[in-house]
Short mmCIF file of C-alpha atoms and ligand atoms in Angstrom, two decimals:
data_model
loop_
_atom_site.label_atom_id
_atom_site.label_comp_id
_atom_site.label_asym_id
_atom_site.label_seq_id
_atom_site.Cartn_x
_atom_site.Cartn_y
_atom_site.Cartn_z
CA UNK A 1 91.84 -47.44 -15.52
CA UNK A 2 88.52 -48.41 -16.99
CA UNK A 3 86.67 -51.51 -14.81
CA UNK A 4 86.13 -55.15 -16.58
CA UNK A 5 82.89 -54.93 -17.47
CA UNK A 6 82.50 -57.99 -19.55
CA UNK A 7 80.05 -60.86 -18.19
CA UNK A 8 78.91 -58.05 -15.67
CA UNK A 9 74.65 -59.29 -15.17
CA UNK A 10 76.73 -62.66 -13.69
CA UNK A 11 78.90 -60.79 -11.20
CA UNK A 12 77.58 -61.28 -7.80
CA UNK A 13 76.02 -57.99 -5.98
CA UNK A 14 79.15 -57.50 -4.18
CA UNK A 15 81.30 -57.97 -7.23
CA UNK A 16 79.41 -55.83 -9.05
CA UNK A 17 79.20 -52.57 -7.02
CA UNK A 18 83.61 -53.39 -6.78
CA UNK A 19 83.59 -53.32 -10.37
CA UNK A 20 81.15 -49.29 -10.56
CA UNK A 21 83.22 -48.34 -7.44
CA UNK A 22 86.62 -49.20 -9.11
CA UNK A 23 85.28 -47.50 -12.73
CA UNK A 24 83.62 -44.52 -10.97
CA UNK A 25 86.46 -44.04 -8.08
CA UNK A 26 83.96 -44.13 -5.52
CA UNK A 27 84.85 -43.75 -1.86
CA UNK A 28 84.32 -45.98 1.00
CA UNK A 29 81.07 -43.47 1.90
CA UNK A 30 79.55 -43.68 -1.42
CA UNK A 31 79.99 -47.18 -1.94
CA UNK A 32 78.22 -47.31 1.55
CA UNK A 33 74.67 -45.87 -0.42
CA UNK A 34 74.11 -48.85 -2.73
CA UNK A 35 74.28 -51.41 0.59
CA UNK A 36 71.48 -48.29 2.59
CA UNK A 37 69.14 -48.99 0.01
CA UNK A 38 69.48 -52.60 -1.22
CA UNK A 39 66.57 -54.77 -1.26
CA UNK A 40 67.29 -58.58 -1.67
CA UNK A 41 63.83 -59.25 -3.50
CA UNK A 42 65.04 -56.31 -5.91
CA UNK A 43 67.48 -58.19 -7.76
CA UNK A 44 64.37 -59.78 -9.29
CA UNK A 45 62.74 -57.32 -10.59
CA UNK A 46 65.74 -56.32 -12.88
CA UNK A 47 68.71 -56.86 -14.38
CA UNK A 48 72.17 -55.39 -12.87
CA UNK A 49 70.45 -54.93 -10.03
CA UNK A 50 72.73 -52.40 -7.70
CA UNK A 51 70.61 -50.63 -5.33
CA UNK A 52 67.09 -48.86 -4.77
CA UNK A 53 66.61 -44.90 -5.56
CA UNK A 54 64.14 -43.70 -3.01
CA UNK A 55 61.72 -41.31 -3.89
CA UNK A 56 59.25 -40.03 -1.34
CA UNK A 57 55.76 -40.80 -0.93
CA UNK A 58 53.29 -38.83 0.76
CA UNK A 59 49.29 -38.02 0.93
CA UNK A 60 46.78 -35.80 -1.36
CA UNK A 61 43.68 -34.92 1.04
CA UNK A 62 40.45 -33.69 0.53
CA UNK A 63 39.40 -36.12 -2.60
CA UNK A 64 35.63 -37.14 -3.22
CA UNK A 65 35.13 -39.29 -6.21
CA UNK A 66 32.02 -40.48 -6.93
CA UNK A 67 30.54 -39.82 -3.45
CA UNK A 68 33.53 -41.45 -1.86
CA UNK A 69 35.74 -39.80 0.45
CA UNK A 70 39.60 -41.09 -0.71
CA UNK A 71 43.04 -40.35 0.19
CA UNK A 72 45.55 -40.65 -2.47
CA UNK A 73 49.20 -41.60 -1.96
CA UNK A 74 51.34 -40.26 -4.06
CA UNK A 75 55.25 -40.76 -5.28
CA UNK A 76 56.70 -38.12 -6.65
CA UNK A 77 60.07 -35.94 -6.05
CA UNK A 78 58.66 -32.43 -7.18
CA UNK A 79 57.55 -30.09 -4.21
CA UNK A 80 53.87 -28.66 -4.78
CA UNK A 81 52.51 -31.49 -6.79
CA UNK A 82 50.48 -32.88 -3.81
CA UNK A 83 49.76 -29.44 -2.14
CA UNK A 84 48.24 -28.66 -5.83
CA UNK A 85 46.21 -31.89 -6.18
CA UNK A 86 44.59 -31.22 -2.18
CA UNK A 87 43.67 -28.00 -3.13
CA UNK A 88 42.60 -28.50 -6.36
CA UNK A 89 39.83 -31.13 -4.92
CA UNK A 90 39.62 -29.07 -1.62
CA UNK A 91 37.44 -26.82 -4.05
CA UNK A 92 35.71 -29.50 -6.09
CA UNK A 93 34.82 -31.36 -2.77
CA UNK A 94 32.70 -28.18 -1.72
CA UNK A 95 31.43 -28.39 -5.21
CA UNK A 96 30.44 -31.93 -4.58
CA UNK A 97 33.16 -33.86 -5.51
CA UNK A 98 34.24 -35.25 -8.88
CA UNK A 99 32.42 -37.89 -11.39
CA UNK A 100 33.94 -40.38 -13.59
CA UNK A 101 32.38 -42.50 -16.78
CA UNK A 102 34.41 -45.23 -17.53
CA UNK A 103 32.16 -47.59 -20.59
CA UNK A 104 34.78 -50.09 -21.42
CA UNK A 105 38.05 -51.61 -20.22
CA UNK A 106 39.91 -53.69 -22.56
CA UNK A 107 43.74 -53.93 -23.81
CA UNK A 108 44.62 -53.72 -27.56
CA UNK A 109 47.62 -55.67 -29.15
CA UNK A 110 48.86 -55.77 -32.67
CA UNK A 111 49.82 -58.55 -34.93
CA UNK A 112 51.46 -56.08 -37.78
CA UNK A 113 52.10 -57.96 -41.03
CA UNK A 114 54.19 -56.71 -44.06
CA UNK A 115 54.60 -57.13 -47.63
CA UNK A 116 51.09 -57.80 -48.41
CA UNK A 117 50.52 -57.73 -52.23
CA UNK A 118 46.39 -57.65 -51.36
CA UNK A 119 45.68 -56.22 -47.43
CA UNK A 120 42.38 -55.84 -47.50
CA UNK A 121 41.93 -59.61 -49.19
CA UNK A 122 44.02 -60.82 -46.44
CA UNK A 123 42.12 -58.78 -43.88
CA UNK A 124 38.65 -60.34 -45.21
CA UNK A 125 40.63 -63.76 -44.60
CA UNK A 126 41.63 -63.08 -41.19
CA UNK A 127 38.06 -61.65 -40.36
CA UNK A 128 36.15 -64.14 -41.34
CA UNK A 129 38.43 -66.67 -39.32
CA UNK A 130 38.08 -64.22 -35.76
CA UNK A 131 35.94 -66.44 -33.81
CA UNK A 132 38.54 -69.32 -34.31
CA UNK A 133 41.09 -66.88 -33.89
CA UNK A 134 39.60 -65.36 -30.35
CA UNK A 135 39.71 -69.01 -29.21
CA UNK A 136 43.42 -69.46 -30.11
CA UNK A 137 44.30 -66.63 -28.18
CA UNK A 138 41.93 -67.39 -25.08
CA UNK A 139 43.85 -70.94 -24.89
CA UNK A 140 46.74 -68.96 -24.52
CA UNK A 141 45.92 -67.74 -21.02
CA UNK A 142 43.22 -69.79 -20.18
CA UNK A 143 42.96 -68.73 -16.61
CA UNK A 144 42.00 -65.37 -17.84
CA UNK A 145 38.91 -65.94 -19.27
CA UNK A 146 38.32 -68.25 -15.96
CA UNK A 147 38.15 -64.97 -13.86
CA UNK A 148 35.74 -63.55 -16.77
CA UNK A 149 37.78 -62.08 -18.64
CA UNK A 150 39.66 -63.03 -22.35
CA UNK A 151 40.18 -62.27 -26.12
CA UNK A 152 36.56 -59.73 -27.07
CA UNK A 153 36.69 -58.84 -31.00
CA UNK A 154 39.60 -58.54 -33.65
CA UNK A 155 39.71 -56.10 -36.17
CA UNK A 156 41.87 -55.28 -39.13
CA UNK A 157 43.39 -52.09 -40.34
CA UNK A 158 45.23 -51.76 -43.41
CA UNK A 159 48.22 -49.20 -43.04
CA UNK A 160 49.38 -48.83 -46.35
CA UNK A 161 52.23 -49.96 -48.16
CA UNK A 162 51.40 -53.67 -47.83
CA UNK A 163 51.65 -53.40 -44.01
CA UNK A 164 48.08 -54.65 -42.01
CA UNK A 165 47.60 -54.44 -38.39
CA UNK A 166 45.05 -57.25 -36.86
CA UNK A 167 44.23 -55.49 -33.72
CA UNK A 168 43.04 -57.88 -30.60
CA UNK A 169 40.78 -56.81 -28.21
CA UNK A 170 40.96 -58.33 -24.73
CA UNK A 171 39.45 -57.69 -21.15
CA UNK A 172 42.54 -58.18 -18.88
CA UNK A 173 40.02 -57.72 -15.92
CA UNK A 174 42.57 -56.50 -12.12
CA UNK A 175 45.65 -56.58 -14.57
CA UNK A 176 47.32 -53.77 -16.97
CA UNK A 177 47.62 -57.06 -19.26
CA UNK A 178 50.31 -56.25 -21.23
CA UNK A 179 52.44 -59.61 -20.75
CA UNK A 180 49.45 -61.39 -20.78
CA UNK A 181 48.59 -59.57 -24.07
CA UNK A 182 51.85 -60.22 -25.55
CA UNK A 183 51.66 -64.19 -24.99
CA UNK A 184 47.78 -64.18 -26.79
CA UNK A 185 49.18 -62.26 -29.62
CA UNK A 186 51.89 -64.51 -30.41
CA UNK A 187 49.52 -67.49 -30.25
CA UNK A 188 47.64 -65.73 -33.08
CA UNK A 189 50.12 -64.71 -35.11
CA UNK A 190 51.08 -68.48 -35.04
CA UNK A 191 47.91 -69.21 -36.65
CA UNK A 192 47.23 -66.23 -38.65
CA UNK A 193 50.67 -67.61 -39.89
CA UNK A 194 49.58 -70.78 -41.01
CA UNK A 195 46.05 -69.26 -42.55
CA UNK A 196 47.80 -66.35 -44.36
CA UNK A 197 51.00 -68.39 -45.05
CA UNK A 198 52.52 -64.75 -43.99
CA UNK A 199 55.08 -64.66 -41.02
CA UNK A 200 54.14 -61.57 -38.91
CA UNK A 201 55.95 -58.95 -38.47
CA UNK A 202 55.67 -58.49 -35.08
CA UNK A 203 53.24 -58.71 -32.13
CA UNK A 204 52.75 -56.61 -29.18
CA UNK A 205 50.50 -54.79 -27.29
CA UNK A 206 49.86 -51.26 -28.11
CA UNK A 207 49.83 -48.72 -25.10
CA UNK A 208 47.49 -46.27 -27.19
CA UNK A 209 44.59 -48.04 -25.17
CA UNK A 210 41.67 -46.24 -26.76
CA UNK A 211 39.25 -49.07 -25.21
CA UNK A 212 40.23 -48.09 -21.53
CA UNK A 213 39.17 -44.63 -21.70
CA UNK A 214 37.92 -42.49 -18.26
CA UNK A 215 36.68 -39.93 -17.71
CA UNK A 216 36.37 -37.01 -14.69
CA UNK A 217 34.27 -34.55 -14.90
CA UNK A 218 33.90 -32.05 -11.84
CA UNK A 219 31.02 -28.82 -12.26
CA UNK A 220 32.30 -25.54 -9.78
CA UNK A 221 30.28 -23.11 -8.42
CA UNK A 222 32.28 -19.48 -9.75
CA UNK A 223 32.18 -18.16 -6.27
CA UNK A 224 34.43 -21.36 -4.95
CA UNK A 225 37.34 -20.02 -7.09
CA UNK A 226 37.80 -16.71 -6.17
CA UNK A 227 41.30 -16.23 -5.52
CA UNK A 228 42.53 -12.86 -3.26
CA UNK A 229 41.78 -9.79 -5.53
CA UNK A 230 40.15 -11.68 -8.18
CA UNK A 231 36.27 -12.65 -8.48
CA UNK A 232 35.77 -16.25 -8.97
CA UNK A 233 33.85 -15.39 -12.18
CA UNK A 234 36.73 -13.92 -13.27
CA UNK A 235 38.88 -16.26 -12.73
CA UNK A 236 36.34 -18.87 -14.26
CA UNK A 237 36.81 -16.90 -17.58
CA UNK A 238 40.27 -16.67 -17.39
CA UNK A 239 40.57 -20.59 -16.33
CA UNK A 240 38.50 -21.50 -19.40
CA UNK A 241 40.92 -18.96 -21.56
CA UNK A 242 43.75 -20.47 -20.42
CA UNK A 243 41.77 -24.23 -21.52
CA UNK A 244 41.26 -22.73 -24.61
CA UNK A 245 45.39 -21.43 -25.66
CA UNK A 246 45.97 -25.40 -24.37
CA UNK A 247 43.73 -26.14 -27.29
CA UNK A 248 45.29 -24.22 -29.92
CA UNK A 249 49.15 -24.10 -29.01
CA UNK A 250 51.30 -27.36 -28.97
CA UNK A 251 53.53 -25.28 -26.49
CA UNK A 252 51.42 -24.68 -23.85
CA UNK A 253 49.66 -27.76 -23.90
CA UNK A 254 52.97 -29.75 -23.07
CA UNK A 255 53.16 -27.96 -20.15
CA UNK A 256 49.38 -28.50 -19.21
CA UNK A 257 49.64 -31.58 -19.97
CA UNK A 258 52.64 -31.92 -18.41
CA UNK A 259 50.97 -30.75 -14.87
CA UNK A 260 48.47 -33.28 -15.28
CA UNK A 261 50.70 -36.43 -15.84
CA UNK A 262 52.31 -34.77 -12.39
CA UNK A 263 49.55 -35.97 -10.62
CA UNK A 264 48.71 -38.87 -12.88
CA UNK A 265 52.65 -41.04 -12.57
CA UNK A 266 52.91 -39.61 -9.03
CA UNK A 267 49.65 -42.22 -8.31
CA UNK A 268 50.84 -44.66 -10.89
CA UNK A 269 54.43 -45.10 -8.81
CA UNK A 270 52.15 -45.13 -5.58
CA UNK A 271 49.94 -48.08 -7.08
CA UNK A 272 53.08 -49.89 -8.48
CA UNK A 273 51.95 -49.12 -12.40
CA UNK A 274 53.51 -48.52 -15.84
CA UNK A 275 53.69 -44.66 -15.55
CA UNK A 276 55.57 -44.90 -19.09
CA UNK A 277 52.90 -47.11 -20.86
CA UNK A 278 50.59 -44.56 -19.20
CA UNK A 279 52.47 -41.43 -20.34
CA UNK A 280 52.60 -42.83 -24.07
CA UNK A 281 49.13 -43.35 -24.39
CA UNK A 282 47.69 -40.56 -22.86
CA UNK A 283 49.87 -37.83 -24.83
CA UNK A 284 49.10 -40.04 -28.01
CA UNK A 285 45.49 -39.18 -27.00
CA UNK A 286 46.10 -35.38 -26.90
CA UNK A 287 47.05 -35.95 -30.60
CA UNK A 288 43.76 -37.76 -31.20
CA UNK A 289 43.06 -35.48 -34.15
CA UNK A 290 46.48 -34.79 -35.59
CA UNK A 291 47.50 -31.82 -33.60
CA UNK A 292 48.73 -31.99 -29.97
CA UNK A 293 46.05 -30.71 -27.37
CA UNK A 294 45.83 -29.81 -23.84
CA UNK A 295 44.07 -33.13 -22.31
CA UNK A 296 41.72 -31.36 -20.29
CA UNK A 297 38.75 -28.61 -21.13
CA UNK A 298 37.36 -26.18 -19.03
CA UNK A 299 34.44 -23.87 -19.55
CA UNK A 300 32.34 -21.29 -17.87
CA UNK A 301 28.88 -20.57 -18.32
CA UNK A 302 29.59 -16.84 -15.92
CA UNK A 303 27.69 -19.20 -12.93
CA UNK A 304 29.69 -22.89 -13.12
CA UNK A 305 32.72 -23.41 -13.92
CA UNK A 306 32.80 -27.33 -15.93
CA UNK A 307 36.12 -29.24 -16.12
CA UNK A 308 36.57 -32.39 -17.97
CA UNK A 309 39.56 -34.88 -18.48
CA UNK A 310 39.56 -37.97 -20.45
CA UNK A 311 42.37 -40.03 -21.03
CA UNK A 312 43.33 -43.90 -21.52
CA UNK A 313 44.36 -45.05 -18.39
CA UNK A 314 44.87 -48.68 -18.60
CA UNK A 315 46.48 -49.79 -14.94
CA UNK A 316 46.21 -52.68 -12.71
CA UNK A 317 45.44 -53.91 -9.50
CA UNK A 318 47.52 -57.41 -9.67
CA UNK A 319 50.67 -58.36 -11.68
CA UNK A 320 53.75 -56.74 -13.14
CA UNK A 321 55.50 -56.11 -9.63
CA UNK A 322 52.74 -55.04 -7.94
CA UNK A 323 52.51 -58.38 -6.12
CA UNK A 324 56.15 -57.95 -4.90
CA UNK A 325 55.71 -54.47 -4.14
CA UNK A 326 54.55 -54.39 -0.09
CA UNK A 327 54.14 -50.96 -0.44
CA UNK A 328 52.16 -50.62 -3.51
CA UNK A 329 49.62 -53.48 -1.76
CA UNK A 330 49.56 -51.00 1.12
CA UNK A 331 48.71 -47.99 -0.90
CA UNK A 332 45.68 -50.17 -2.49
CA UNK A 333 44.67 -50.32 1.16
CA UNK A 334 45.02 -46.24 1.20
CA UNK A 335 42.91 -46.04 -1.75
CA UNK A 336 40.40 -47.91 -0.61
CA UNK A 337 40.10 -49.75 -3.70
CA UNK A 338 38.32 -52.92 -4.87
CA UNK A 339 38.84 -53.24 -9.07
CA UNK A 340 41.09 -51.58 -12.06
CA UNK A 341 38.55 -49.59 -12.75
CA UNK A 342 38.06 -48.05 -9.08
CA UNK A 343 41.92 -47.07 -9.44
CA UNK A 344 41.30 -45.34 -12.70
CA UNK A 345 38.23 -43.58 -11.98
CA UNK A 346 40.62 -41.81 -8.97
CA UNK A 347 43.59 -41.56 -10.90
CA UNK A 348 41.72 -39.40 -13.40
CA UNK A 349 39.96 -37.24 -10.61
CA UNK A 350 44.11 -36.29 -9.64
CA UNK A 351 44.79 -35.31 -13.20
CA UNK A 352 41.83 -33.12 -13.17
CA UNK A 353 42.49 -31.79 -9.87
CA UNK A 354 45.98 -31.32 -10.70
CA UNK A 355 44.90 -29.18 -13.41
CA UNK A 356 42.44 -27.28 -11.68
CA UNK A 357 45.46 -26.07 -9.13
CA UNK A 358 47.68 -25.39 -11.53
CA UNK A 359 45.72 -23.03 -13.54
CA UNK A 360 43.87 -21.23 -10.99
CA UNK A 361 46.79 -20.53 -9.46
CA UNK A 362 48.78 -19.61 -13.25
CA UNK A 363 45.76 -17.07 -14.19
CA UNK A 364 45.98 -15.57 -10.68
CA UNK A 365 48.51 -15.26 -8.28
CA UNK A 366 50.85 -17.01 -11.16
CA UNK A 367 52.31 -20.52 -9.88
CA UNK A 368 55.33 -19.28 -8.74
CA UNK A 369 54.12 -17.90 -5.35
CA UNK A 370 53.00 -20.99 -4.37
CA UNK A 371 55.94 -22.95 -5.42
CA UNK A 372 58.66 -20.80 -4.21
CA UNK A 373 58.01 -21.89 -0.50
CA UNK A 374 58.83 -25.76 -1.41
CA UNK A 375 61.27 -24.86 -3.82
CA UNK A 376 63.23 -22.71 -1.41
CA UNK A 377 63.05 -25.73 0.97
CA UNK A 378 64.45 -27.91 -1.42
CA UNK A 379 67.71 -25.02 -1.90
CA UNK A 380 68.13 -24.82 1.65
CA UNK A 381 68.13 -28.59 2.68
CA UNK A 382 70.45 -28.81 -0.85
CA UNK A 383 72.76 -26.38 0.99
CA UNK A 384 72.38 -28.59 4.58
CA UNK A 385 69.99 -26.46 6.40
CA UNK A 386 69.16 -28.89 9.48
CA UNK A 387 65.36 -29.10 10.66
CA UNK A 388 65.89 -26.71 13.47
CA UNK A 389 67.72 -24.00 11.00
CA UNK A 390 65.10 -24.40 8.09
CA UNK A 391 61.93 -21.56 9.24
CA UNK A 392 64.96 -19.08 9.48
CA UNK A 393 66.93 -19.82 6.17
CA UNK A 394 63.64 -19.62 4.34
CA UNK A 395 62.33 -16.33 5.91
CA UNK A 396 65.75 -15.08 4.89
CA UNK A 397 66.45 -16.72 1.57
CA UNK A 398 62.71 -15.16 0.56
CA UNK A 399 63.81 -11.70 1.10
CA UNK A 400 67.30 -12.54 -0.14
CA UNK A 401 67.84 -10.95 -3.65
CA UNK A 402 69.55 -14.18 -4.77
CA UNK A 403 67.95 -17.15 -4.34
CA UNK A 404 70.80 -19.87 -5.71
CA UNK A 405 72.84 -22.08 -3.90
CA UNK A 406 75.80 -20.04 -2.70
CA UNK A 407 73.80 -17.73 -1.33
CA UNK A 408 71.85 -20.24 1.09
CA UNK A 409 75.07 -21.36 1.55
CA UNK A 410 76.47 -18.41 3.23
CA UNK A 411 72.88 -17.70 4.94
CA UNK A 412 73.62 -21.02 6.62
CA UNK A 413 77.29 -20.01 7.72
CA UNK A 414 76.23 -16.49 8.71
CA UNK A 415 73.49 -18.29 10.72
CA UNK A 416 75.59 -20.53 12.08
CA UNK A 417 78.31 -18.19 12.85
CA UNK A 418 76.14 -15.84 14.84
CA UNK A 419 74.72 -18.54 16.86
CA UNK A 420 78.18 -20.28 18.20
CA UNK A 421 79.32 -16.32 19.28
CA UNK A 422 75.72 -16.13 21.11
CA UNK A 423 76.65 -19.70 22.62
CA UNK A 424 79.74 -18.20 23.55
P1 LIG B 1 51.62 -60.04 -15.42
O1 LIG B 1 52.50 -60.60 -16.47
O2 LIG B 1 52.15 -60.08 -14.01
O3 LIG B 1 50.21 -60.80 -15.52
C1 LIG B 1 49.16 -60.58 -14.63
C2 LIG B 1 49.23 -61.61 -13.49
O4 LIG B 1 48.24 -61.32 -12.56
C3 LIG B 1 49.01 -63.01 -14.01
O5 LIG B 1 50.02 -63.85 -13.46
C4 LIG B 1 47.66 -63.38 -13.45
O6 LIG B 1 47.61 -64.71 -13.05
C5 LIG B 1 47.60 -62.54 -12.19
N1 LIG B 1 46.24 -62.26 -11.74
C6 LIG B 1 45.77 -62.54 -10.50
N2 LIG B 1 44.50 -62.14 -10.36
C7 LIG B 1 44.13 -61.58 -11.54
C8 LIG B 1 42.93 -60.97 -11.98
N3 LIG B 1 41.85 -60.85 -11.21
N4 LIG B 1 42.90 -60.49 -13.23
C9 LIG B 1 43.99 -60.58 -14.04
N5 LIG B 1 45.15 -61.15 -13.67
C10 LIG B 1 45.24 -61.67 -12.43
O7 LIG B 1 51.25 -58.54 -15.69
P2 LIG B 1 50.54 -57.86 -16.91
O8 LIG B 1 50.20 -58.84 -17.97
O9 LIG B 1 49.43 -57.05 -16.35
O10 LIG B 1 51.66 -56.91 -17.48
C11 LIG B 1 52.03 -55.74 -16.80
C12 LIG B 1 53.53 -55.58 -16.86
O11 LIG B 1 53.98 -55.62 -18.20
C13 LIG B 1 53.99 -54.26 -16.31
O12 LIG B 1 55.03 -54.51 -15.39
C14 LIG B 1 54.56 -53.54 -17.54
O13 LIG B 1 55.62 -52.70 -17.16
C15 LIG B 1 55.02 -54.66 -18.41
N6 LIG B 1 55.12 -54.46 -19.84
C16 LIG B 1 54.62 -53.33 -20.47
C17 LIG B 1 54.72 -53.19 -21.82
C18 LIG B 1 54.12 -51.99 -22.46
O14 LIG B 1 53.46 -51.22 -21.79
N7 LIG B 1 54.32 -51.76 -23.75
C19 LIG B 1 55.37 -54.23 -22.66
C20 LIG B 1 55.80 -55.38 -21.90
C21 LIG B 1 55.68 -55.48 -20.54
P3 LIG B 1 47.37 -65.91 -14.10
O15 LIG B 1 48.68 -66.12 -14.78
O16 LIG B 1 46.94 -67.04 -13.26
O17 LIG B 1 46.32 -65.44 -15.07
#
């Protein structure tokens, strides 16, 4: 029988999880899980609200950014991601740590408008009107420009086929800004409306945030990366070969740039940010020039080994539900962290340290050596390996020529089997 559905975002929490538990045939024990994790606060934040989904949080070490010792929590379900980023800035810390440029940090939103029979006349228009029109949107969210922020510059861009895009510029100062954004940009459409007697097509900030750039930057000593039979010279080289292919080949610079966005959402869960609006924008960046690119470069001089990542990384400090989020304040506290910008400048330094790990360790040893370990500990607490069984399961599951989940299975029973007739 399928569950009533209808009218279901006014059900009550208990009515609701009746209704998933009658639809999905739960039992009594499953049904149990949405009550284990259910936070009342939660059913604020949005809509159906059933249950939380942890995820666990834990530490990267060794980070010095800027000439500032930092720990960095980090969110994230996928063994070796915070192994990689400790190690990766275990080596740039003996190199003297990483340093970050970050020139400008301000939001962009659109106000698109269509069916223009003269853009560029209708651009001049709107132009000449942008200090009238920067005032429209700063009474829109006046208290912004009371903390020192507000509305910057307006451009235009004409997109072809009677479309134009009136881009707003605006310092969102401890915020991401993109709901404060959103209510400027509707102001001035309003009166772009009236001026242009054009309604506009829509209005909304755009998460390709080209005027919140960072950038980390981190210069190695070759003779820090040496890695078991390989020089660090050598591995230098192949490091900055490996940049290069990221350059060239769409393929592997997904999965480069994938490695770096590990590090990058794992801190933007921690801080309570937008790891979506950030994902967007920064693989929109590695298309900057029309063809997808790996995000970061490294090169080698045979002495130094220079790393560099630069990416649009537009988060916040207050808002969104940061200010409900007790343990996103917390991790603020971790950081150490005073501004926006202070949480970008790290959150960079983990991409590039990210990177750093992941390609050292590809070039080398490969990166499945140092993965296996956590990955086998995933299998065997998957197959309900207890604490106390775990060091034995993995010693044997690592010599075992299978490593799925029947066989850890039957390690488990075989383990567990031998160790009752001992008992006996
Ligand atoms: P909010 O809507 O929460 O606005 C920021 C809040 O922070 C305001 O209430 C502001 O108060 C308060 N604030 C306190 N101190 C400061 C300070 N020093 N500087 C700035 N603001 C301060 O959040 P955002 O506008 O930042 O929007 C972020 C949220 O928008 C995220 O949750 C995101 O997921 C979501 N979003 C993202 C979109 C996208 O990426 N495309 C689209 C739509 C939403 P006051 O009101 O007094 O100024």
């Amino acid at each position: 029988m399928t569950a009533d559905f209808r009218h279901f975002y006014q059900k009550t929490w208990a009515e609701r999880t009746d209704i998933v538990a009658q639809q999905a045939h739960l039992t009594p024990a499953e049904q149990a899980l949405f009550k284990q994790y259910y936070l009342e606060q939660h059913h604020e934040i949005i809509e159906n609200y059933l249950t939380d989904y942890p995820l666990p949080m834990g530490l990267a070490v060794n980070f010095v950014v800027d000439g500032v010792n930092r720990i960095i929590p980090m969110v994230t379900e996928e063994p070796s991601v915070i192994a990689a980023a400790s190690n990766g800035a275990k080596i740039v810390k003996r190199a003297g740590g990483f340093t970050t440029t970050l020139n400008q940090r301000e939001m962009i939103g659109q106000i698109v408008l269509e069916h223009l029979a003269d853009p560029e006349q209708t651009a001049t228009i709107i132009e000449q009107h942008a200090a009238a029109l920067l005032d429209v949107a700063d009474a829109a969210h006046p208290s912004l420009k009371k903390r020192g922020g507000g509305a910057r510059s307006l451009r235009t861009r004409v997109l072809g086929q009677g479309y134009l895009s009136i881009d707003l510029f605006v310092d969102v100062q401890a915020a991401m800004g993109a709901n404060m954004l959103n209510s400027m940009l509707e102001a001035v459409a309003k009166s772009i409306g009236v001026m242009t007697k054009t309604d506009a097509l829509m209005s909304i900030l755009s998460n390709y945030a080209t005027a919140s750039l960072v950038k980390a930057e981190c210069d190695i000593p070759v003779g820090l990366l040496q890695a078991g039979r390989y020089s660090g010279e050598l591995v230098a080289q192949k490091m900055a070969s490996a940049s290069t292919v990221a350059q060239l080949d769409p393929y592997r610079a997904t999965t480069h740039n994938k490695g770096i966005m590990n590090g990058i959402d794992a801190l933007a869960i921690a801080s309570g940010n937008d790891w979506r609006a950030l994902e967007s924008g920064a693989h929109a960046y590695a298309a900057k020039d029309g063809q997808y690119r790996g995000m970061s470069k490294w090169t080698t001089d045979g002495t130094t080994l220079h790393g560099e990542l630069e990416l649009p990384l537009p988060v916040g400090i207050v808002g969104g539900s940061i200010k409900i989020n007790e343990l996103a304040q917390l991790n603020q506290r971790l950081l150490g962290i005073q501004t926006a910008g202070d949480l970008e400048r790290i959150m960079i330094a983990v991409g590039l340290a990210q990177n750093l790990a992941a390609l050292r360790a590809l070039v080398t040893t490969g990166i499945q050596q140092g993965h296996m370990h956590l990955q086998l500990k995933s299998l065997a607490m998957a197959a309900g390996a207890t604490a106390a069984e775990l060091p034995k399961i993995l010693q044997q599951l690592e010599l075992a020529p299978q490593q799925d989940l029947a066989t850890t299975q039957r390690l488990i029973a075989d383990m567990r089997q031998i160790k009752e007739e001992t008992d006996d």
